[in-house]
Structure formats: C-alpha cells, structure tokens
mmCIF file of C-alpha atoms in Angstrom:
data_model
loop_
_atom_site.group_PDB
_atom_site.id
_atom_site.type_symbol
_atom_site.label_atom_id
_atom_site.label_comp_id
_atom_site.label_asym_id
_atom_site.label_seq_id
_atom_site.Cartn_x
_atom_site.Cartn_y
_atom_site.Cartn_z
ATOM 1 C CA MET A 1 -14.064 11.383 -34.846
ATOM 2 C CA GLN A 2 -12.483 9.548 -31.245
ATOM 3 C CA LYS A 3 -14.044 10.196 -28.088
ATOM 4 C CA LYS A 4 -11.314 11.159 -25.545
ATOM 5 C CA PRO A 5 -10.244 9.407 -22.582
ATOM 6 C CA THR A 6 -12.306 10.628 -19.805
ATOM 7 C CA ALA A 7 -9.606 10.728 -17.600
ATOM 8 C CA GLN A 8 -6.538 11.736 -17.564
ATOM 9 C CA GLN A 9 -4.106 9.769 -19.300
ATOM 10 C CA THR A 10 -0.295 8.663 -18.115
ATOM 11 C CA LYS A 11 2.527 9.613 -19.824
ATOM 12 C CA ARG A 12 5.683 8.490 -20.925
ATOM 13 C CA PRO A 13 8.465 8.813 -17.968
ATOM 14 C CA GLU A 14 5.222 7.941 -15.260
ATOM 15 C CA ARG A 15 4.746 4.080 -17.463
ATOM 16 C CA ILE A 16 8.393 3.070 -17.265
ATOM 17 C CA SER A 17 8.921 3.789 -14.041
ATOM 18 C CA TYR A 18 5.762 1.904 -13.094
ATOM 19 C CA GLY A 19 6.792 -0.977 -15.282
ATOM 20 C CA LEU A 20 10.200 -0.744 -13.427
ATOM 21 C CA SER A 21 8.664 -0.471 -9.872
ATOM 22 C CA ASP A 22 8.252 -5.132 -11.106
ATOM 23 C CA ALA A 23 11.632 -5.405 -11.959
ATOM 24 C CA ALA A 24 13.188 -3.288 -8.493
ATOM 25 C CA ASP A 25 10.781 -6.466 -6.615
ATOM 26 C CA ASN A 26 12.214 -9.203 -9.101
ATOM 27 C CA LEU A 27 16.217 -7.638 -9.226
ATOM 28 C CA VAL A 28 15.950 -9.181 -5.337
ATOM 29 C CA PHE A 29 13.117 -11.406 -5.744
ATOM 30 C CA GLN A 30 14.725 -14.263 -8.307
ATOM 31 C CA VAL A 31 17.680 -14.296 -7.166
ATOM 32 C CA MET A 32 15.639 -15.563 -3.649
ATOM 33 C CA THR A 33 13.268 -17.946 -5.043
ATOM 34 C CA THR A 34 16.535 -19.675 -8.217
ATOM 35 C CA TYR A 35 19.619 -19.317 -5.679
ATOM 36 C CA LEU A 36 18.789 -18.854 -1.803
ATOM 37 C CA LEU A 37 18.793 -23.175 -1.234
ATOM 38 C CA TYR A 38 21.654 -23.871 -2.266
ATOM 39 C CA PHE A 39 23.159 -20.514 -1.416
ATOM 40 C CA TYR A 40 21.944 -21.149 2.257
ATOM 41 C CA THR A 41 23.105 -25.246 1.562
ATOM 42 C CA ASP A 42 26.101 -25.223 0.032
ATOM 43 C CA ILE A 43 27.529 -22.671 0.847
ATOM 44 C CA TYR A 44 25.758 -21.011 4.160
ATOM 45 C CA GLY A 45 25.965 -24.593 5.613
ATOM 46 C CA LEU A 46 22.736 -24.905 7.107
ATOM 47 C CA SER A 47 20.528 -28.684 6.286
ATOM 48 C CA ALA A 48 18.199 -28.452 4.134
ATOM 49 C CA GLY A 49 16.107 -30.255 6.252
ATOM 50 C CA ALA A 50 16.307 -26.794 8.408
ATOM 51 C CA VAL A 51 15.870 -24.380 5.430
ATOM 52 C CA ALA A 52 13.210 -26.423 4.206
ATOM 53 C CA LEU A 53 11.458 -25.750 7.375
ATOM 54 C CA LEU A 54 12.388 -22.147 6.966
ATOM 55 C CA PHE A 55 11.027 -21.747 3.765
ATOM 56 C CA LEU A 56 8.285 -23.457 4.527
ATOM 57 C CA ILE A 57 7.231 -21.200 8.126
ATOM 58 C CA ALA A 58 8.144 -17.531 4.984
ATOM 59 C CA ARG A 59 5.253 -19.220 2.902
ATOM 60 C CA VAL A 60 2.727 -19.407 5.637
ATOM 61 C CA ALA A 61 3.772 -16.150 6.694
ATOM 62 C CA ASP A 62 3.289 -14.760 3.172
ATOM 63 C CA VAL A 63 -0.352 -15.167 4.135
ATOM 64 C CA PHE A 64 -0.747 -12.962 6.852
ATOM 65 C CA GLU A 65 1.728 -10.438 5.405
ATOM 66 C CA SER A 66 -0.874 -9.502 3.181
ATOM 67 C CA PRO A 67 -3.799 -8.579 4.606
ATOM 68 C CA VAL A 68 -1.953 -7.005 7.366
ATOM 69 C CA VAL A 69 -0.232 -4.192 4.612
ATOM 70 C CA GLY A 70 -2.924 -4.696 2.775
ATOM 71 C CA LEU A 71 -4.214 -2.675 5.912
ATOM 72 C CA MET A 72 -1.506 -0.013 6.589
ATOM 73 C CA ILE A 73 -2.229 1.181 2.733
ATOM 74 C CA ASP A 74 -5.866 1.460 4.088
ATOM 75 C CA HIS A 75 -4.825 3.373 6.741
ATOM 76 C CA THR A 76 -1.968 5.796 5.460
ATOM 77 C CA HIS A 77 -3.169 9.255 5.047
ATOM 78 C CA SER A 78 -0.560 11.644 3.580
ATOM 79 C CA ARG A 79 0.433 14.213 1.418
ATOM 80 C CA PHE A 80 1.464 11.500 -1.004
ATOM 81 C CA GLY A 81 -1.410 9.499 -1.138
ATOM 82 C CA LYS A 82 -2.167 5.416 0.178
ATOM 83 C CA SER A 83 0.089 3.307 -1.821
ATOM 84 C CA ARG A 84 2.911 5.179 -3.416
ATOM 85 C CA PRO A 85 4.396 6.822 -0.532
ATOM 86 C CA PHE A 86 5.612 2.439 0.255
ATOM 87 C CA PHE A 87 7.608 3.076 -2.315
ATOM 88 C CA LEU A 88 9.436 5.389 -0.086
ATOM 89 C CA TRP A 89 9.657 4.137 3.420
ATOM 90 C CA TYR A 90 10.714 0.469 2.359
ATOM 91 C CA ALA A 91 12.955 1.025 -0.816
ATOM 92 C CA LEU A 92 15.732 1.535 1.719
ATOM 93 C CA PRO A 93 14.892 -1.927 4.144
ATOM 94 C CA TYR A 94 14.325 -4.356 1.458
ATOM 95 C CA ALA A 95 17.604 -3.506 -0.340
ATOM 96 C CA VAL A 96 18.851 -3.889 2.884
ATOM 97 C CA PHE A 97 17.746 -6.643 4.407
ATOM 98 C CA ALA A 98 18.376 -8.570 0.609
ATOM 99 C CA VAL A 99 22.493 -7.609 1.315
ATOM 100 C CA LEU A 100 22.194 -9.415 4.911
ATOM 101 C CA THR A 101 20.175 -11.943 3.922
ATOM 102 C CA PHE A 102 23.709 -13.214 1.830
ATOM 103 C CA VAL A 103 25.960 -12.015 4.846
ATOM 104 C CA THR A 104 27.420 -14.902 6.271
ATOM 105 C CA PRO A 105 28.451 -14.314 10.428
ATOM 106 C CA ASP A 106 30.734 -17.327 12.020
ATOM 107 C CA TRP A 107 28.391 -18.534 14.459
ATOM 108 C CA SER A 108 26.796 -21.899 16.079
ATOM 109 C CA ALA A 109 25.120 -24.074 14.070
ATOM 110 C CA ASN A 110 21.726 -22.545 16.095
ATOM 111 C CA GLY A 111 23.179 -18.565 15.833
ATOM 112 C CA LYS A 112 23.247 -19.364 11.030
ATOM 113 C CA LEU A 113 20.170 -20.848 11.632
ATOM 114 C CA LEU A 114 19.111 -17.937 13.944
ATOM 115 C CA TRP A 115 20.443 -15.315 11.200
ATOM 116 C CA ALA A 116 19.093 -16.843 8.857
ATOM 117 C CA TYR A 117 15.180 -16.947 10.122
ATOM 118 C CA ALA A 118 15.923 -13.345 10.662
ATOM 119 C CA THR A 119 16.733 -11.999 7.578
ATOM 120 C CA TYR A 120 14.853 -14.005 4.665
ATOM 121 C CA LEU A 121 11.586 -13.365 6.449
ATOM 122 C CA ILE A 122 11.690 -9.968 8.140
ATOM 123 C CA LEU A 123 12.536 -9.132 3.331
ATOM 124 C CA GLY A 124 10.214 -11.522 2.924
ATOM 125 C CA PHE A 125 7.668 -8.497 4.902
ATOM 126 C CA LEU A 126 9.198 -6.151 3.188
ATOM 127 C CA TYR A 127 8.930 -7.120 -0.494
ATOM 128 C CA THR A 128 5.101 -7.649 0.319
ATOM 129 C CA ALA A 129 5.739 -3.656 1.846
ATOM 130 C CA VAL A 130 7.107 -2.889 -1.537
ATOM 131 C CA ASN A 131 5.838 -5.481 -4.134
ATOM 132 C CA LEU A 132 2.237 -4.451 -2.614
ATOM 133 C CA PRO A 133 1.817 -1.248 -3.520
ATOM 134 C CA ILE A 134 2.275 -2.004 -7.051
ATOM 135 C CA THR A 135 -1.403 -3.871 -7.451
ATOM 136 C CA SER A 136 -2.886 -1.108 -5.362
ATOM 137 C CA VAL A 137 -1.733 1.847 -7.156
ATOM 138 C CA LEU A 138 -2.855 1.571 -9.924
ATOM 139 C CA PRO A 139 -6.458 2.446 -10.106
ATOM 140 C CA THR A 140 -5.049 6.018 -8.705
ATOM 141 C CA LEU A 141 -3.183 6.526 -11.169
ATOM 142 C CA THR A 142 -5.555 6.149 -13.991
ATOM 143 C CA GLN A 143 -9.286 5.417 -14.436
ATOM 144 C CA ASN A 144 -8.720 4.871 -18.515
ATOM 145 C CA GLN A 145 -9.481 1.210 -19.437
ATOM 146 C CA GLN A 146 -7.005 1.142 -21.695
ATOM 147 C CA GLU A 147 -3.939 3.321 -20.015
ATOM 148 C CA LEU A 148 -4.609 0.573 -17.251
ATOM 149 C CA THR A 149 -4.601 -2.354 -19.729
ATOM 150 C CA LEU A 150 -0.728 -0.619 -20.877
ATOM 151 C CA LEU A 151 0.260 0.196 -17.404
ATOM 152 C CA GLY A 152 -0.423 -4.089 -16.298
ATOM 153 C CA VAL A 153 1.242 -5.399 -20.070
ATOM 154 C CA ILE A 154 4.430 -2.555 -19.371
ATOM 155 C CA ARG A 155 4.688 -4.283 -15.788
ATOM 156 C CA GLN A 156 4.899 -7.580 -16.426
ATOM 157 C CA PHE A 157 7.494 -7.141 -19.727
ATOM 158 C CA PHE A 158 9.327 -5.703 -16.821
ATOM 159 C CA GLY A 159 8.663 -8.062 -14.531
ATOM 160 C CA SER A 160 9.656 -10.906 -16.679
ATOM 161 C CA SER A 161 12.653 -9.266 -18.911
ATOM 162 C CA VAL A 162 14.557 -8.967 -14.990
ATOM 163 C CA GLN A 163 13.731 -12.730 -14.851
ATOM 164 C CA ILE A 164 16.077 -13.466 -17.256
ATOM 165 C CA ILE A 165 18.298 -10.908 -16.905
ATOM 166 C CA VAL A 166 18.534 -12.870 -12.979
ATOM 167 C CA ALA A 167 19.574 -16.299 -14.239
ATOM 168 C CA VAL A 168 21.664 -15.698 -16.991
ATOM 169 C CA PHE A 169 24.144 -13.385 -15.424
ATOM 170 C CA THR A 170 23.613 -14.449 -10.870
ATOM 171 C CA LEU A 171 25.887 -17.159 -11.222
ATOM 172 C CA PRO A 172 28.621 -15.151 -13.700
ATOM 173 C CA LEU A 173 28.777 -12.383 -11.252
ATOM 174 C CA VAL A 174 28.823 -14.908 -8.660
ATOM 175 C CA ALA A 175 32.225 -16.329 -9.963
ATOM 176 C CA PHE A 176 33.719 -12.540 -11.127
ATOM 177 C CA PHE A 177 32.972 -10.331 -7.867
ATOM 178 C CA GLY A 178 33.642 -13.681 -6.173
ATOM 179 C CA ARG A 179 36.707 -15.456 -7.402
ATOM 180 C CA GLY A 180 36.885 -19.332 -5.660
ATOM 181 C CA ASN A 181 35.141 -16.800 -2.734
ATOM 182 C CA ASP A 182 30.944 -18.242 -3.409
ATOM 183 C CA GLN A 183 29.737 -16.689 -0.466
ATOM 184 C CA HIS A 184 31.913 -13.101 -1.634
ATOM 185 C CA GLY A 185 30.521 -13.122 -5.120
ATOM 186 C CA PHE A 186 26.910 -14.230 -4.164
ATOM 187 C CA LEU A 187 26.918 -11.381 -1.666
ATOM 188 C CA LEU A 188 27.935 -8.787 -4.298
ATOM 189 C CA THR A 189 25.841 -9.573 -6.614
ATOM 190 C CA MET A 190 23.201 -9.348 -4.140
ATOM 191 C CA ALA A 191 24.530 -6.218 -2.729
ATOM 192 C CA LEU A 192 24.655 -5.216 -6.939
ATOM 193 C CA PHE A 193 21.183 -5.855 -7.344
ATOM 194 C CA ALA A 194 19.572 -4.341 -4.129
ATOM 195 C CA GLY A 195 21.498 -1.288 -5.326
ATOM 196 C CA ILE A 196 20.303 -1.445 -8.671
ATOM 197 C CA SER A 197 16.377 -2.251 -6.412
ATOM 198 C CA LEU A 198 16.565 0.424 -4.418
ATOM 199 C CA LEU A 199 16.851 2.872 -7.340
ATOM 200 C CA LEU A 200 13.888 1.865 -9.288
ATOM 201 C CA ILE A 201 11.597 1.975 -6.095
ATOM 202 C CA LEU A 202 12.699 5.404 -5.294
ATOM 203 C CA ASN A 203 12.776 6.111 -9.148
ATOM 204 C CA THR A 204 9.162 4.741 -8.694
ATOM 205 C CA PHE A 205 8.369 7.277 -6.009
ATOM 206 C CA VAL A 206 9.436 9.780 -8.020
ATOM 207 C CA HIS A 207 7.748 9.940 -10.914
ATOM 208 C CA ILE A 208 4.037 8.388 -10.370
ATOM 209 C CA ARG A 209 1.112 10.200 -9.368
ATOM 210 C CA GLU A 210 -1.877 9.330 -7.214
ATOM 211 C CA ARG A 211 -4.638 11.772 -8.151
ATOM 212 C CA PHE A 212 -7.688 9.256 -7.926
ATOM 213 C CA THR A 213 -8.818 8.039 -4.441
ATOM 214 C CA GLN A 214 -10.448 5.145 -4.370
ATOM 215 C CA LYS A 215 -14.235 4.826 -3.336
ATOM 216 C CA LYS A 216 -14.521 3.777 0.256
ATOM 217 C CA ILE A 217 -16.318 0.430 0.723
ATOM 218 C CA ALA A 218 -17.453 -0.601 3.276
ATOM 219 C CA HIS A 219 -15.604 -3.557 5.540
ATOM 220 C CA GLN A 220 -16.351 -6.384 6.547
ATOM 221 C CA PRO A 221 -15.436 -8.836 9.857
ATOM 222 C CA PHE A 222 -12.791 -11.220 8.279
ATOM 223 C CA ARG A 223 -15.370 -14.379 9.538
ATOM 224 C CA VAL A 224 -18.172 -12.631 6.653
ATOM 225 C CA VAL A 225 -15.197 -12.262 4.418
ATOM 226 C CA ALA A 226 -13.742 -16.201 4.931
ATOM 227 C CA LYS A 227 -16.807 -17.813 4.321
ATOM 228 C CA ILE A 228 -18.346 -16.344 1.055
ATOM 229 C CA ALA A 229 -14.253 -17.662 0.007
ATOM 230 C CA VAL A 230 -14.968 -20.639 0.733
ATOM 231 C CA ARG A 231 -18.467 -20.436 -1.205
ATOM 232 C CA ASN A 232 -16.628 -18.810 -4.226
ATOM 233 C CA LYS A 233 -16.597 -21.916 -6.760
ATOM 234 C CA PRO A 234 -14.232 -19.770 -9.425
ATOM 235 C CA TRP A 235 -12.368 -17.874 -6.615
ATOM 236 C CA LEU A 236 -11.137 -21.482 -4.659
ATOM 237 C CA ILE A 237 -10.080 -23.008 -8.521
ATOM 238 C CA LEU A 238 -8.285 -20.235 -9.793
ATOM 239 C CA SER A 239 -6.413 -19.119 -5.887
ATOM 240 C CA GLY A 240 -5.738 -23.833 -6.561
ATOM 241 C CA VAL A 241 -4.050 -22.762 -10.073
ATOM 242 C CA ILE A 242 -2.023 -19.935 -8.629
ATOM 243 C CA PHE A 243 -1.110 -21.945 -6.375
ATOM 244 C CA THR A 244 -0.204 -24.957 -7.587
ATOM 245 C CA TYR A 245 2.336 -22.190 -10.556
ATOM 246 C CA TRP A 246 3.844 -20.637 -7.577
ATOM 247 C CA LEU A 247 4.782 -23.866 -5.814
ATOM 248 C CA LEU A 248 5.648 -25.762 -9.432
ATOM 249 C CA THR A 249 7.151 -22.386 -10.343
ATOM 250 C CA ALA A 250 9.311 -22.537 -6.877
ATOM 251 C CA ILE A 251 10.293 -26.155 -7.202
ATOM 252 C CA LYS A 252 11.843 -25.603 -10.545
ATOM 253 C CA ASN A 253 13.734 -22.319 -9.775
ATOM 254 C CA GLN A 254 15.411 -24.029 -6.831
ATOM 255 C CA THR A 255 16.097 -26.730 -8.286
ATOM 256 C CA THR A 256 18.134 -26.424 -11.254
ATOM 257 C CA VAL A 257 21.264 -25.333 -9.616
ATOM 258 C CA TYR A 258 21.234 -28.634 -8.518
ATOM 259 C CA TYR A 259 20.348 -30.106 -11.140
ATOM 260 C CA PHE A 260 23.045 -28.594 -12.847
ATOM 261 C CA LYS A 261 25.731 -28.838 -10.164
ATOM 262 C CA TYR A 262 25.009 -33.041 -9.127
ATOM 263 C CA THR A 263 23.978 -33.900 -12.480
ATOM 264 C CA LEU A 264 25.627 -32.614 -14.929
ATOM 265 C CA HIS A 265 28.788 -31.648 -12.840
ATOM 266 C CA ASN A 266 28.434 -27.552 -14.428
#
C-alpha cells in the first residue's frame, strides 16, 4: 500500500501558476538578452563600445543584486509570507521599466546613454526582485520531494517554451506594430509582452501559498562565507560551468540578429 505524502501536495492551478512565473520573467528577459544590443546600436543610435560597457557594468551589478534581494527576502515578514509578496510589490515596476527601456527620447548622445543606463540597470534589479523569489518560495509550497521535483519541471517547461515564443514572434510583431518604424514596433511589442508578464506574475501571487516556514539558520559573516566558497572545488567548477553557459548563450543570442541582418541580409 502506497504511503500518503507527509506534506501537503499542491493542486494543479497552483502548479501551473508557479510555472508561469518563470514564463512571465522570461517573456521580458529573453527580449533583453536577444534584441536589446541590436536595439541600442541600430535603432537607438548608441555606439557598440558604450553598450558593451553598459552590459559589463550590469553584469557586475548582478553579482551584488542577488545577495541584496536575498537579504530583503530574509528580512520580509508579512501576512503573505516572505517570498510571495515580491511578486505583488515588483510586478508592476518590472513591467513599467521593461517598456521604458525601449523608449527612445530624442536627447543628446550623453542623454541617450544616461537614459539607457538608468532604465536598463533598474530593470536588471527588478528582474532579480521578481525572479529570485521563484526559487526561494519553492520550499515553502510543499515539503513533498516529488512535488518539489514536479514544480521544478513545470517551471522549466514554461520558461523554455517562452524562449521559443520570443524567438519566433518578436520580430514579426515588431514589423506588424511598427509598419516600417522599428523603434515604434519594439516599443509596442515590449508593451504587449510586459503587460502579459505583469498579469502572469500577479496570477502567481494570487494562486500560490507559503505553507511551510523555512528553518532559521545562523547567518555567517561574508568573509567566512567567501573563504568557504573559494575552497569548495565542486562549487567553483559548477559556478564556472554556469558562467560559461550563460556567457556563450548571451553571445549567441545577441549576435544572431546581426548575423541575419548583415551576413544573410535578411
């Protein structure tokens, strides 16, 4: 006779809503990683060197943003839980700055660059604020290992599906909305994606529940954690693999548009 799970199982609406949270984030994030470099250089008129420096600064900022958001989650105590409120608090700002990133004010070269820095860096932080809780909220939904695995699979399925949707439909939507004006087309396309993203994130907030409180652990000073990390060879190898994967993925995504435009003339 099969044993009943010792922890509460999630129901289908909650599973789907949890998975759609990653789809919501990726709907915006994939446009950024695939088309923003092209948008900045060929449509907004920024130099490739200036954009490369912006992206480098943004990646350095990413290193600090995740720990900051993690601390924010740790110190959050609300009637909605610890991680779940972040979907409510940051969904709208995330959608708004996704659209603002594709606004092109007719300013001087320095003014345009300042606008790009402000919108892109803030959007990067907001992405972390809505994406990190997807992981941190998972152990609070259920303590059943099969359920945790299933939720992870559902999340990956929806996240990967959206990557395909963005790759297939973004440029046709830009052409449809823009009617020859790519700036206008990108702006309206991102407004559409951001609106859908907002609704999906809020849907996640509405349908998931934090049922289990995570055990409190003693916080170690940063220097102690750093010392342990640099001596942990498996962690260093895994970190290197993950870094290389995302680096190559970013290069592939951001150069594909240029390849088709300037090499294949399509």
